Coordinates of C-alpha atoms in Angstrom, one line a residue:
M1 CA -35.8 -161.6 148.0
N2 CA -37.4 -160.5 144.7
T3 CA -39.8 -163.1 143.2
F4 CA -42.8 -163.2 140.9
I5 CA -46.1 -164.8 141.9
P6 CA -48.9 -164.7 139.3
A7 CA -52.0 -162.6 140.3
E8 CA -54.3 -165.6 139.8
H9 CA -52.8 -167.2 142.9
F10 CA -54.4 -164.5 145.1
I11 CA -58.0 -164.4 146.2
D12 CA -57.8 -160.6 146.8
Y13 CA -54.9 -158.2 147.2
I14 CA -54.1 -154.5 147.9
V15 CA -50.4 -153.9 147.3
Q16 CA -47.9 -151.0 147.2
D17 CA -44.7 -150.9 145.2
Q18 CA -42.6 -152.5 147.9
K19 CA -39.7 -154.8 148.0
I20 CA -39.2 -157.2 151.0
C21 CA -36.4 -159.6 152.0
L22 CA -37.0 -162.7 154.2
N23 CA -35.9 -166.2 155.2
L24 CA -37.1 -168.3 152.3
N25 CA -37.0 -171.6 154.2
R26 CA -39.2 -170.2 157.1
F27 CA -41.7 -168.7 154.6
R28 CA -42.0 -172.0 152.7
E29 CA -42.5 -174.0 156.0
I30 CA -45.4 -171.7 156.9
L31 CA -47.0 -172.0 153.5
E32 CA -46.8 -175.8 153.7
F33 CA -48.6 -175.7 157.1
F34 CA -51.4 -173.2 156.2
E35 CA -53.9 -174.0 153.5
C36 CA -54.7 -170.4 152.8
V37 CA -53.2 -167.3 154.4
N38 CA -53.8 -163.6 154.8
I39 CA -50.5 -161.7 154.5
E40 CA -49.8 -158.3 156.0
I41 CA -46.6 -156.3 156.1
R42 CA -46.2 -154.2 159.2
D43 CA -43.1 -152.4 160.3
A44 CA -40.2 -155.0 160.0
E45 CA -42.5 -158.0 160.0
L46 CA -44.4 -160.2 157.5
I47 CA -47.5 -161.4 159.3
L48 CA -49.4 -164.4 158.0
W49 CA -52.9 -165.2 159.3
F50 CA -54.9 -168.5 159.0
E51 CA -58.1 -168.6 161.0
N52 CA -57.0 -167.9 164.6
T53 CA -53.3 -168.7 164.0
R54 CA -50.8 -166.0 163.4
A55 CA -47.2 -166.4 162.2
K56 CA -44.6 -163.6 162.0
L57 CA -41.4 -163.4 160.0
L58 CA -38.8 -160.8 160.5
L59 CA -37.9 -159.0 157.3
Y60 CA -34.3 -158.3 156.4
D61 CA -32.9 -154.9 155.4
E62 CA -32.5 -154.8 151.7
I63 CA -29.2 -153.1 152.1
Q64 CA -27.9 -156.2 154.1
V65 CA -29.1 -158.6 151.4
D66 CA -27.4 -156.5 148.7
L67 CA -24.2 -156.3 150.7
L68 CA -23.0 -159.8 149.5
D69 CA -23.5 -158.8 145.9
E70 CA -21.5 -155.6 146.6
I71 CA -18.7 -157.5 148.3
F72 CA -18.5 -160.2 145.6
N73 CA -18.4 -157.7 142.8
S74 CA -15.8 -155.5 144.5
F75 CA -13.2 -158.2 143.7
E76 CA -12.1 -159.2 140.3
T77 CA -13.8 -162.3 138.7
E78 CA -11.0 -164.9 138.1
S79 CA -13.0 -167.9 137.0
K80 CA -16.2 -168.3 135.0
I81 CA -17.8 -171.6 133.9
I82 CA -21.0 -172.2 132.0
L83 CA -22.4 -175.7 131.6
K84 CA -25.7 -177.5 131.3
S85 CA -27.0 -178.2 134.8
E86 CA -27.6 -181.9 134.0
Y87 CA -23.8 -182.4 133.7
L88 CA -23.1 -180.7 137.0
L89 CA -25.9 -182.6 138.7
D90 CA -24.5 -185.9 137.4
A91 CA -21.1 -185.0 138.9
I92 CA -22.7 -184.0 142.2
Q93 CA -24.6 -187.2 142.5
E94 CA -21.4 -189.2 142.5
I95 CA -20.1 -187.3 145.6
D96 CA -19.8 -189.1 148.9
S97 CA -22.5 -187.6 151.0
T98 CA -20.5 -188.3 154.2
C99 CA -17.8 -185.8 153.2
S100 CA -17.3 -182.6 155.3
E101 CA -15.9 -180.5 152.5
I102 CA -16.0 -180.1 148.8
I103 CA -13.0 -179.0 146.7
F104 CA -13.2 -177.3 143.3
S105 CA -10.1 -177.5 141.2
I106 CA -10.2 -175.1 138.2
S107 CA -7.6 -174.5 135.5
D108 CA -8.3 -175.5 131.9
S109 CA -10.7 -178.1 133.3
F110 CA -13.2 -178.3 136.1
V111 CA -12.7 -181.0 138.8
I112 CA -14.7 -181.7 141.9
K113 CA -13.0 -183.5 144.8
T114 CA -14.2 -184.9 148.2
I115 CA -12.9 -187.0 151.0
G116 CA -15.5 -189.0 153.0
L117 CA -15.9 -192.3 154.9
I118 CA -15.8 -194.4 151.8
G119 CA -12.7 -192.7 150.5
K120 CA -11.7 -190.0 148.0
S121 CA -13.8 -188.9 145.0
V122 CA -12.4 -187.1 142.0
I123 CA -15.0 -186.1 139.4
Q124 CA -14.2 -184.2 136.2
C125 CA -17.0 -182.1 134.8
N126 CA -17.1 -182.5 131.0
N127 CA -19.1 -180.9 128.3
L128 CA -18.5 -177.3 129.5
E129 CA -20.0 -174.6 127.3
S130 CA -17.2 -172.2 128.3
I131 CA -14.5 -171.9 130.9
E132 CA -12.3 -168.9 131.6
S133 CA -10.1 -169.3 134.7
K134 CA -6.8 -168.7 136.5
P135 CA -5.6 -171.9 138.2
A136 CA -7.3 -172.2 141.7
E137 CA -8.3 -174.8 144.2
L138 CA -11.2 -173.8 146.6
R139 CA -12.6 -175.5 149.6
F140 CA -16.2 -175.1 150.9
T141 CA -18.1 -177.0 153.6
F142 CA -20.3 -179.6 152.0
S143 CA -23.3 -178.6 154.1
Q144 CA -23.0 -175.0 152.8
F145 CA -23.0 -176.2 149.2
K146 CA -26.0 -178.5 149.7
H147 CA -28.2 -175.5 149.8
T148 CA -27.8 -175.2 146.0
F149 CA -29.0 -178.7 145.1
K150 CA -32.7 -178.1 144.8
A151 CA -32.2 -175.2 142.4
L152 CA -29.6 -177.1 140.5
G153 CA -32.0 -180.1 140.1
I154 CA -34.7 -178.0 138.3
S155 CA -32.4 -175.7 136.3
T156 CA -31.3 -176.1 132.7
R157 CA -28.0 -174.1 132.8
T158 CA -25.5 -173.2 135.5
C159 CA -23.1 -170.3 135.6
I160 CA -20.3 -170.4 138.2
R161 CA -18.1 -167.3 138.9
I162 CA -15.3 -167.2 141.5
N163 CA -13.7 -163.9 142.5
S164 CA -10.1 -163.2 143.6
V165 CA -10.7 -163.9 147.3
G166 CA -12.4 -167.3 146.6
M167 CA -16.1 -166.4 146.9
M168 CA -18.3 -168.4 144.6
F169 CA -21.4 -167.1 142.8
L170 CA -23.7 -169.7 141.3
Q171 CA -26.6 -168.7 139.0
F172 CA -29.2 -171.3 137.9
M173 CA -31.5 -170.7 135.0
I174 CA -34.9 -172.3 135.7
P175 CA -37.6 -172.5 133.0
A176 CA -40.9 -170.7 133.9
T177 CA -44.0 -169.9 131.8
D178 CA -42.9 -167.9 128.8
S179 CA -39.7 -166.8 130.6
F180 CA -36.8 -167.9 132.8
T181 CA -36.2 -167.4 136.5
F182 CA -32.6 -167.0 137.8
V183 CA -31.8 -168.3 141.2
D184 CA -28.5 -167.0 142.6
F185 CA -26.3 -168.3 145.5
I186 CA -23.2 -166.7 146.9
V187 CA -21.1 -169.2 148.9
T188 CA -18.2 -168.1 151.0
I189 CA -14.8 -169.8 151.4
F190 CA -14.0 -172.4 154.0
N191 CA -10.3 -172.5 153.1
S192 CA -8.5 -171.5 150.0
S193 CA -5.1 -171.4 148.3
L194 CA -6.0 -167.8 147.4
I195 CA -5.6 -164.8 149.8
L196 CA -8.4 -164.7 152.4
S197 CA -10.0 -161.6 153.7
K198 CA -12.9 -160.6 156.0
T199 CA -15.3 -162.0 153.4
E200 CA -14.8 -165.4 155.1
L201 CA -17.4 -164.2 157.6
V202 CA -20.2 -163.5 155.2
K203 CA -23.2 -165.9 155.2
P204 CA -24.5 -167.7 152.0
L205 CA -27.3 -165.9 150.2
V206 CA -30.1 -167.1 147.9
R207 CA -32.0 -164.6 145.8
L208 CA -34.8 -165.2 143.3
V209 CA -34.9 -162.9 140.2
N210 CA -37.7 -163.3 137.6
Q211 CA -36.5 -162.6 134.1
H212 CA -39.0 -162.2 131.3

């Protein structure tokens, strides 16, 4: 994970030029529990101290985190869609939350389909800024895709790319002070009309990148 935290948020700090990768959900849970923490990086752990309480987070190897990018980019991009996030959010909010999978149908239009307890939903996403695509229909587990909703809700633009084996790369542009932050997700295929490969086994990734 690469992210930007303003210096004024720290009481004191001594840092080296070091990049770390960790589970963002676990880190957030600890920060919500502790009012103020001392943070130390030791070996392959991030250690957070508050009074007499200590929490440890295992760090990921940066090579492992970058592997998904490598795998995604090793296959040709066959679909690319750019749209304002509010339009995608409107479409997502119409989805039946009881559905187990979500289907993206892409040709010269972008359609989202689901089947849940209350029936079938077919939602066409309009007002696309651009679409370049070969015809494809891709299926993902809905629980997988739900990880993107928070970032989608605070972003202004969304870029969706799909490669030739059906992996989906979503990039959300989020306003920050005098800049933008880009939050990236890579979601792997549940089932697809395209040819599948070992990339089915790759886990979803979230990466934060600050862009001035």
